[in-house]
Short mmCIF file of C-alpha atoms in Angstrom, two decimals:
data_model
loop_
_atom_site.label_atom_id
_atom_site.label_comp_id
_atom_site.label_asym_id
_atom_site.label_seq_id
_atom_site.Cartn_x
_atom_site.Cartn_y
_atom_site.Cartn_z
CA MET A 1 36.72 10.92 -20.27
CA PRO A 2 36.43 11.66 -23.28
CA LEU A 3 33.72 10.87 -25.37
CA LEU A 4 33.82 7.25 -26.96
CA LYS A 5 31.41 5.85 -29.99
CA LEU A 6 30.70 2.02 -29.27
CA SER A 7 28.61 -0.42 -31.45
CA ALA A 8 27.40 -3.32 -29.92
CA LYS A 9 25.93 -6.60 -31.51
CA LEU A 10 23.89 -8.71 -28.94
CA ASP A 11 22.78 -12.69 -30.27
CA ARG A 12 20.61 -14.84 -28.47
CA THR A 13 19.30 -18.03 -29.73
CA ASP A 14 16.04 -17.72 -27.22
CA GLY A 15 13.96 -15.40 -27.40
CA SER A 16 12.85 -15.58 -23.46
CA THR A 17 16.53 -14.35 -22.54
CA SER A 18 16.82 -11.19 -21.42
CA TRP A 19 19.17 -8.67 -23.04
CA GLY A 20 20.08 -7.99 -19.29
CA PHE A 21 19.93 -4.14 -19.34
CA ARG A 22 17.55 -1.47 -18.36
CA MET A 23 16.79 1.47 -20.71
CA ILE A 24 15.47 5.16 -19.28
CA GLY A 25 14.78 8.25 -21.46
CA GLY A 26 13.38 9.36 -24.49
CA THR A 27 11.66 12.38 -26.46
CA ASP A 28 8.55 12.32 -24.01
CA PHE A 29 10.82 12.57 -21.01
CA GLY A 30 13.25 14.91 -22.73
CA THR A 31 16.33 13.05 -22.01
CA PRO A 32 18.65 10.68 -24.23
CA LEU A 33 17.91 7.05 -24.05
CA THR A 34 20.33 5.82 -21.50
CA LEU A 35 21.15 2.25 -20.14
CA GLN A 36 20.56 2.83 -16.42
CA THR A 37 21.48 -0.11 -15.41
CA VAL A 38 23.27 -3.80 -16.73
CA THR A 39 22.77 -6.62 -15.06
CA PRO A 40 26.51 -8.84 -14.36
CA GLY A 41 26.56 -11.86 -16.66
CA SER A 42 24.05 -10.94 -18.93
CA LEU A 43 24.03 -10.54 -22.62
CA ALA A 44 24.37 -6.71 -22.46
CA ALA A 45 27.35 -7.37 -19.87
CA ARG A 46 29.15 -9.64 -21.53
CA CYS A 47 29.43 -7.51 -25.15
CA GLY A 48 30.77 -4.53 -22.79
CA LEU A 49 27.65 -2.33 -21.84
CA GLN A 50 27.79 -0.07 -19.26
CA ALA A 51 25.22 1.86 -16.98
CA GLY A 52 25.25 5.35 -18.51
CA ASP A 53 26.01 4.50 -21.84
CA THR A 54 23.79 6.85 -24.05
CA ILE A 55 22.01 4.86 -27.06
CA THR A 56 22.23 6.99 -30.15
CA ARG A 57 20.81 4.01 -32.54
CA ILE A 58 18.67 0.90 -32.50
CA GLY A 59 19.56 -0.90 -35.57
CA SER A 60 19.70 1.89 -38.26
CA THR A 61 17.23 3.61 -36.56
CA PRO A 62 18.43 7.37 -34.81
CA ALA A 63 17.56 7.25 -31.13
CA ASP A 64 17.52 11.03 -30.89
CA SER A 65 13.87 10.92 -32.09
CA LEU A 66 12.18 8.17 -30.56
CA ARG A 67 9.81 7.91 -27.79
CA HIS A 68 10.52 5.91 -24.88
CA LYS A 69 8.07 3.12 -26.07
CA GLU A 70 9.09 3.39 -29.32
CA ALA A 71 12.63 2.49 -28.57
CA GLN A 72 10.84 -0.25 -26.71
CA GLN A 73 9.71 -1.37 -30.07
CA ARG A 74 12.56 -1.52 -32.13
CA ILE A 75 14.11 -3.25 -29.47
CA ILE A 76 11.17 -5.73 -30.00
CA ASP A 77 11.82 -5.64 -33.35
CA ALA A 78 15.05 -6.47 -33.45
CA GLY A 79 14.23 -10.49 -32.39
CA ASN A 80 17.06 -12.53 -31.36
CA ALA A 81 19.85 -9.91 -33.12
CA LEU A 82 19.80 -6.46 -31.58
CA GLU A 83 22.43 -3.90 -33.31
CA LEU A 84 23.16 -1.17 -30.79
CA THR A 85 25.48 2.30 -31.25
CA LEU A 86 26.20 4.00 -28.24
CA GLU A 87 28.11 7.03 -26.74
CA ARG A 88 30.09 6.75 -23.40
CA GLY A 89 31.98 9.68 -21.44
CA GLY A 90 32.29 13.26 -22.50
CA ASP A 91 31.12 16.38 -20.84
CA GLN A 92 27.19 15.90 -20.77
CA GLN A 93 25.49 15.43 -18.18
CA ARG A 94 22.81 12.89 -17.91
CA ASP A 95 19.54 13.37 -16.49
CA SER A 96 18.12 10.10 -14.82
CA SER A 97 15.31 11.67 -13.31
CA SER A 98 12.64 12.31 -14.67
CA TYR A 99 15.23 9.16 -13.00
CA THR A 100 13.59 5.21 -11.45
CA ALA A 101 13.71 3.82 -14.97
CA PRO A 102 10.90 3.29 -17.35
CA SER A 103 9.51 -0.26 -17.77
CA TYR A 104 8.60 -2.49 -20.57
CA GLY A 105 5.15 -2.84 -19.17
CA ALA A 106 2.32 -1.85 -17.26
CA PRO A 107 0.02 1.06 -18.09
CA LYS A 108 -0.92 3.47 -14.97
CA GLN A 109 -4.91 3.15 -13.98
CA PRO A 110 -6.98 4.56 -15.31
CA SER A 111 -5.29 7.10 -17.14
CA PHE A 112 -2.53 4.70 -18.38
CA SER A 113 -0.19 7.69 -18.28
CA ALA A 114 2.62 6.08 -16.46
CA SER A 115 3.98 2.08 -16.45
CA LYS A 116 5.94 0.20 -14.19
CA SER A 117 9.81 0.40 -13.63
CA PHE A 118 10.89 -2.77 -15.59
CA GLY A 119 12.94 -5.15 -13.33
CA GLY A 120 11.41 -4.49 -9.87
CA GLY A 121 13.82 -1.42 -8.39
CA TYR A 122 16.67 -0.19 -7.91
CA GLY A 123 18.99 1.84 -5.41
CA ALA A 124 19.08 5.57 -5.73
CA SER A 125 21.84 5.40 -7.12
CA THR A 126 21.96 2.50 -8.98
CA SER A 127 19.73 0.61 -7.69
CA ALA A 128 17.37 -0.87 -10.30
CA THR A 129 17.18 -4.64 -11.13
CA GLN A 130 16.64 -6.36 -14.69
CA ALA A 131 14.10 -6.02 -17.10
CA ASP A 132 13.04 -8.22 -19.86
CA VAL A 133 12.79 -6.55 -22.88
CA PRO A 134 10.63 -8.92 -24.60
CA TRP A 135 7.74 -7.92 -24.70
CA ALA A 136 4.73 -8.93 -27.12
CA ARG A 137 1.39 -7.35 -28.37
CA SER A 138 -1.48 -9.61 -27.54
CA ALA A 139 -5.07 -9.80 -28.51
CA GLY A 140 -6.30 -6.78 -26.91
CA ASN A 141 -4.70 -3.42 -28.02
CA GLN A 142 -1.90 -1.62 -26.09
CA PRO A 143 -2.00 1.88 -24.88
CA SER A 144 0.49 3.93 -26.14
CA HIS A 145 1.50 5.87 -23.09
CA PRO A 146 5.21 6.04 -21.91
CA SER A 147 6.43 4.14 -18.85
CA ALA A 148 6.93 5.94 -15.72
CA PRO A 149 10.51 5.78 -15.38
CA SER A 150 12.54 4.69 -11.85
CA PHE A 151 15.22 5.82 -10.83
CA LYS A 152 18.53 4.89 -8.24
CA ALA A 153 20.31 7.58 -7.37
CA SER A 154 24.13 7.16 -7.22
CA PRO A 155 26.89 9.17 -6.43
CA ALA A 156 29.65 10.13 -9.53
CA ALA A 157 32.17 13.01 -9.72
CA THR A 158 32.77 15.56 -11.77
CA PRO A 159 36.50 17.15 -11.73
CA PHE A 160 37.19 20.12 -10.60
CA GLY A 161 39.98 22.29 -9.04
CA GLY A 162 41.48 25.43 -7.83
CA GLY A 163 43.66 27.89 -9.15
CA GLY A 164 45.39 31.09 -8.16
CA GLY A 165 47.19 31.85 -4.93
CA GLY A 166 46.79 33.70 -2.05
CA GLY A 167 43.59 35.95 -1.66
CA ALA A 168 43.29 35.57 -5.51
CA TRP A 169 42.13 32.16 -5.33
CA ARG A 170 39.00 31.39 -6.89
CA PRO A 171 37.95 27.48 -6.78
CA GLN A 172 35.68 25.68 -9.51
CA VAL A 173 32.84 23.87 -7.04
CA PRO A 174 31.55 20.78 -9.19
CA THR A 175 28.47 21.03 -10.88
CA GLY A 176 27.66 17.24 -11.19
CA PRO A 177 26.90 14.38 -9.04
CA ARG A 178 29.37 14.40 -5.83
CA THR A 179 31.05 12.41 -3.64
CA MET A 180 33.58 12.48 -0.96
CA ARG A 181 35.64 10.64 1.10
CA VAL A 182 35.85 11.87 4.70
CA GLY A 183 38.72 11.46 7.16
CA LYS A 184 38.06 11.71 10.74
CA VAL A 185 40.53 13.36 13.39
CA GLY A 186 43.09 10.57 14.33
CA GLU A 187 41.99 8.30 11.20
CA ALA A 188 45.46 10.02 9.55
CA ARG A 189 48.90 7.82 10.54
CA THR A 190 51.90 8.84 10.64
CA LEU A 191 54.41 5.96 9.61
CA THR A 192 57.45 5.08 8.74
CA ALA A 193 58.87 3.03 5.79
CA VAL A 194 60.33 -0.42 6.76
CA ALA A 195 63.23 -1.84 4.70
CA GLY A 196 62.36 -4.78 2.80
CA ALA A 197 59.08 -3.65 2.36
CA ARG A 198 56.85 -2.25 -0.36
CA ILE A 199 58.04 1.75 -1.05
CA PRO A 200 54.89 4.06 -0.59
CA VAL A 201 54.68 6.82 -3.48
CA CYS A 202 52.92 9.51 -2.75
CA HIS A 203 49.35 10.47 -3.97
CA GLN A 204 49.82 13.87 -4.75
CA CYS A 205 53.69 14.14 -6.35
CA GLN A 206 54.02 10.46 -7.74
CA THR A 207 57.26 10.27 -6.15
CA ALA A 208 58.51 7.09 -3.88
CA ILE A 209 59.05 7.90 -0.15
CA ARG A 210 61.86 6.57 1.63
CA GLY A 211 61.32 8.36 4.92
CA PRO A 212 58.46 8.87 7.26
CA PHE A 213 54.84 8.96 5.06
CA VAL A 214 51.16 9.27 5.76
CA SER A 215 48.76 7.19 5.39
CA ALA A 216 45.00 7.80 5.19
CA LEU A 217 42.26 6.88 2.89
CA ASP A 218 44.00 4.09 2.04
CA LYS A 219 46.92 5.97 0.07
CA THR A 220 49.76 7.31 1.00
CA TRP A 221 51.41 11.20 1.16
CA CYS A 222 54.60 12.66 1.44
CA PRO A 223 53.94 14.51 5.25
CA ASP A 224 54.55 17.85 3.41
CA HIS A 225 51.79 17.07 1.16
CA PHE A 226 49.49 16.14 3.39
CA VAL A 227 47.90 19.40 3.43
CA CYS A 228 45.06 21.94 2.63
CA ALA A 229 44.83 22.63 -0.87
CA ASN A 230 43.45 26.07 -0.31
CA PRO A 231 46.80 27.98 -0.70
CA SER A 232 45.88 30.50 1.58
CA CYS A 233 45.43 27.71 4.35
CA ARG A 234 47.59 24.92 3.89
CA THR A 235 46.68 23.62 7.55
CA ALA A 236 48.51 20.02 8.00
CA LEU A 237 45.80 17.40 7.77
CA ILE A 238 47.53 14.96 10.54
CA SER A 239 45.49 16.21 13.78
CA CYS A 240 42.51 17.38 11.77
CA GLY A 241 39.60 16.35 10.36
CA PHE A 242 39.73 16.21 6.71
CA VAL A 243 37.95 15.59 3.75
CA GLU A 244 38.87 14.73 -0.09
CA GLU A 245 37.16 14.99 -3.11
CA GLU A 246 38.10 14.24 -6.66
CA GLY A 247 41.96 13.82 -5.33
CA GLN A 248 42.22 17.15 -3.33
CA LEU A 249 42.22 16.84 -0.12
CA PHE A 250 40.84 20.16 2.34
CA CYS A 251 40.31 20.64 5.97
CA GLU A 252 36.92 20.13 7.14
CA ARG A 253 36.29 24.21 7.94
CA ASP A 254 37.42 25.39 4.15
CA TYR A 255 35.11 22.34 2.43
CA GLU A 256 32.06 23.25 4.11
CA GLN A 257 32.98 26.62 3.53
CA TYR A 258 34.01 26.26 -0.32
CA PHE A 259 33.29 23.12 -1.48
CA ALA A 260 30.78 21.28 0.55
CA PRO A 261 27.37 20.36 -1.53
CA ARG A 262 23.89 22.06 0.07
CA CYS A 263 21.31 19.49 1.08
CA GLY A 264 18.23 20.01 -1.69
CA ASN A 265 15.74 19.24 1.21
CA CYS A 266 17.21 21.43 4.39
CA GLY A 267 19.87 23.73 2.78
CA ARG A 268 22.49 22.94 5.26
CA SER A 269 26.18 21.29 4.11
CA ILE A 270 26.66 17.92 3.20
CA ILE A 271 29.89 16.44 4.64
CA GLY A 272 29.86 12.61 3.94
CA GLU A 273 27.72 10.33 2.39
CA VAL A 274 25.40 12.15 -0.45
CA VAL A 275 22.51 11.78 -2.08
CA ASN A 276 22.38 12.58 -6.03
CA ALA A 277 19.32 12.09 -7.51
CA MET A 278 16.47 15.30 -9.09
CA LYS A 279 19.29 16.88 -10.45
CA ASN A 280 20.34 18.12 -6.28
CA THR A 281 22.00 16.68 -3.42
CA PHE A 282 20.44 15.69 -0.26
CA HIS A 283 21.51 14.39 3.05
CA MET A 284 20.73 10.40 3.80
CA ASN A 285 18.24 11.04 6.17
CA CYS A 286 16.64 14.11 4.00
CA PHE A 287 15.83 12.05 0.78
CA VAL A 288 12.40 10.68 1.50
CA CYS A 289 9.45 9.11 0.19
CA CYS A 290 6.50 11.56 0.08
CA LYS A 291 3.86 9.02 1.00
CA CYS A 292 5.45 7.11 3.94
CA HIS A 293 8.47 9.58 4.73
CA GLN A 294 10.81 7.11 5.01
CA PRO A 295 14.36 7.50 4.27
CA ILE A 296 15.58 6.10 0.75
CA GLY A 297 18.96 6.99 1.12
CA THR A 298 20.73 5.01 -2.36
CA GLY A 299 18.34 3.07 -2.80
CA SER A 300 15.63 2.83 -5.53
CA PHE A 301 12.63 5.06 -6.15
CA HIS A 302 9.85 6.37 -8.51
CA ASN A 303 9.43 9.96 -9.75
CA GLU A 304 5.64 10.93 -10.28
CA ASP A 305 4.92 14.45 -11.69
CA GLY A 306 7.62 15.55 -9.01
CA SER A 307 6.52 13.86 -6.18
CA ILE A 308 9.16 11.06 -4.99
CA TYR A 309 8.57 7.50 -3.55
CA CYS A 310 9.78 4.34 -2.37
CA PRO A 311 9.00 1.52 -4.53
CA ARG A 312 6.39 -0.27 -2.00
CA ASP A 313 4.01 3.05 -1.93
CA TRP A 314 4.21 3.72 -5.70
CA ALA A 315 3.40 -0.17 -6.34
CA THR A 316 0.18 0.28 -3.87
CA LEU A 317 -0.40 3.81 -5.75
CA PHE A 318 0.20 3.32 -9.36
CA GLN A 319 1.15 0.02 -10.56
CA THR A 320 -1.65 -1.86 -12.83
CA LYS A 321 -3.06 -4.87 -11.93
CA CYS A 322 -4.47 -7.77 -13.47
CA TYR A 323 -8.27 -7.90 -13.15
CA GLY A 324 -8.42 -11.22 -13.58
CA CYS A 325 -6.01 -12.86 -10.88
CA GLN A 326 -5.40 -8.98 -9.08
CA PHE A 327 -1.42 -9.33 -9.11
CA PRO A 328 0.75 -7.14 -10.76
CA ILE A 329 1.58 -7.20 -14.76
CA GLU A 330 5.01 -7.10 -14.48
CA ALA A 331 7.53 -5.62 -17.28
CA GLY A 332 7.57 -8.43 -19.86
CA ASP A 333 4.34 -9.97 -19.29
CA ARG A 334 2.11 -10.07 -21.88
CA TRP A 335 -1.39 -8.98 -21.40
CA VAL A 336 -4.46 -8.14 -22.77
CA GLU A 337 -7.06 -4.57 -22.60
CA ALA A 338 -10.25 -5.67 -22.80
CA LEU A 339 -13.59 -4.83 -21.17
CA ASN A 340 -12.00 -1.47 -20.29
CA GLU A 341 -9.50 -3.51 -17.79
CA ASN A 342 -6.12 -5.12 -18.06
CA TRP A 343 -5.58 -9.24 -17.85
CA HIS A 344 -2.35 -11.15 -17.97
CA SER A 345 -2.96 -13.09 -21.35
CA GLU A 346 -3.17 -16.17 -18.96
CA CYS A 347 -6.03 -14.99 -17.20
CA PHE A 348 -8.39 -13.70 -20.20
CA ASN A 349 -10.46 -16.95 -20.34
CA CYS A 350 -13.53 -18.05 -21.09
CA SER A 351 -15.55 -17.82 -17.71
CA THR A 352 -17.21 -21.23 -18.15
CA CYS A 353 -14.80 -23.54 -19.86
CA GLN A 354 -11.39 -21.58 -19.04
CA VAL A 355 -10.18 -21.63 -22.66
CA ASN A 356 -7.94 -18.98 -23.11
CA LEU A 357 -9.11 -16.05 -25.29
CA GLU A 358 -6.37 -13.93 -26.40
CA GLY A 359 -6.19 -13.25 -29.89
CA GLN A 360 -9.69 -15.00 -30.21
CA SER A 361 -13.24 -13.76 -30.40
CA PHE A 362 -15.11 -13.40 -27.46
CA PHE A 363 -18.55 -12.68 -26.24
CA VAL A 364 -19.84 -10.55 -23.12
CA LYS A 365 -22.50 -11.16 -21.07
CA SER A 366 -22.80 -9.61 -17.41
CA GLY A 367 -19.51 -8.12 -17.50
CA LYS A 368 -17.55 -11.49 -18.15
CA PRO A 369 -16.14 -12.69 -21.47
CA TYR A 370 -16.90 -15.94 -23.11
CA CYS A 371 -16.05 -18.11 -26.21
CA LYS A 372 -18.37 -18.59 -28.87
CA ARG A 373 -19.31 -21.83 -28.27
CA HIS A 374 -20.93 -20.93 -24.36
CA ALA A 375 -21.71 -17.82 -25.66
CA SER A 376 -23.60 -19.26 -28.41
CA GLY A 377 -25.03 -22.26 -26.43
CA GLY A 378 -26.92 -20.11 -23.79
CA ARG A 379 -24.88 -21.51 -21.20
CA TYR A 380 -23.73 -19.01 -18.59
#
């Protein structure tokens, strides 16, 4: 796909309305700022933004020099009128690892080195939910640490093809994310065109088929074209298992020998569903959480220092909780850092009268916050 340069102008009347996209990357993660997910029906979706688009400019600020937290702040500072310049397509490979997607929110305790991914979760192929961009500074100081990215590994395809003929054939194996369609023995059927019915078109030669044709994988072929793409094989696939990738057909034997990706966990060939994550490929049952050892498959996951966690275990181990209510501080929540703890802004109140202390002077006694009136009155 050729590289497209896009300009998007998003406007809203209510600052509480989410833009509807989720962003990962930044100079602190070593990857471009990229849209990981775009919520269907959101402002971003209606403006034509798509998952995988690379952000090159936020307003007038080039994005290639921004840390993730700085990019978040540029979006916040844009208020209700956000202008983005993006790139789509091209040959660049995007690394969604780090890939679960970074969040607008909570710092990791106690080292404040990670944040919750915005939106709650995603699927390792596209798995994430929407995160609210609005994220206000509160009375306490906000730590400057970056968010911990969260990912969802999703299959994609990179063009490839063979060349030459006979023994000189040297197929080019895809190096990017992989996706394939597998046909079992007996799934391909030989049919005959019926007068008055829609005329089938061969998927390979793109010509109308007037006689018998092969139907498989929701496509049709001339019988002579439904064969293995290996010039030295050319096995008729009507009576054996076959695999299609990027429009080319192979018998299972040649696909496994020449093309099948290897699992990054067990090292065996993958034929069928594949998880593309962490610049690697895995069997569905080999991509597991390092804590509970349950398969993640194409669901959402988090990467912490090279270790993979399912959303539940990651939240238990790394998610920041409010000291007042003990509930998680979610992406987009207003929060306060005070008394060496993190609080929801609405939970940081006087211990006597419960008046909110966000942005106000307060006093401390026995580790608890008090307003000026109750502190000076000696009523604790």
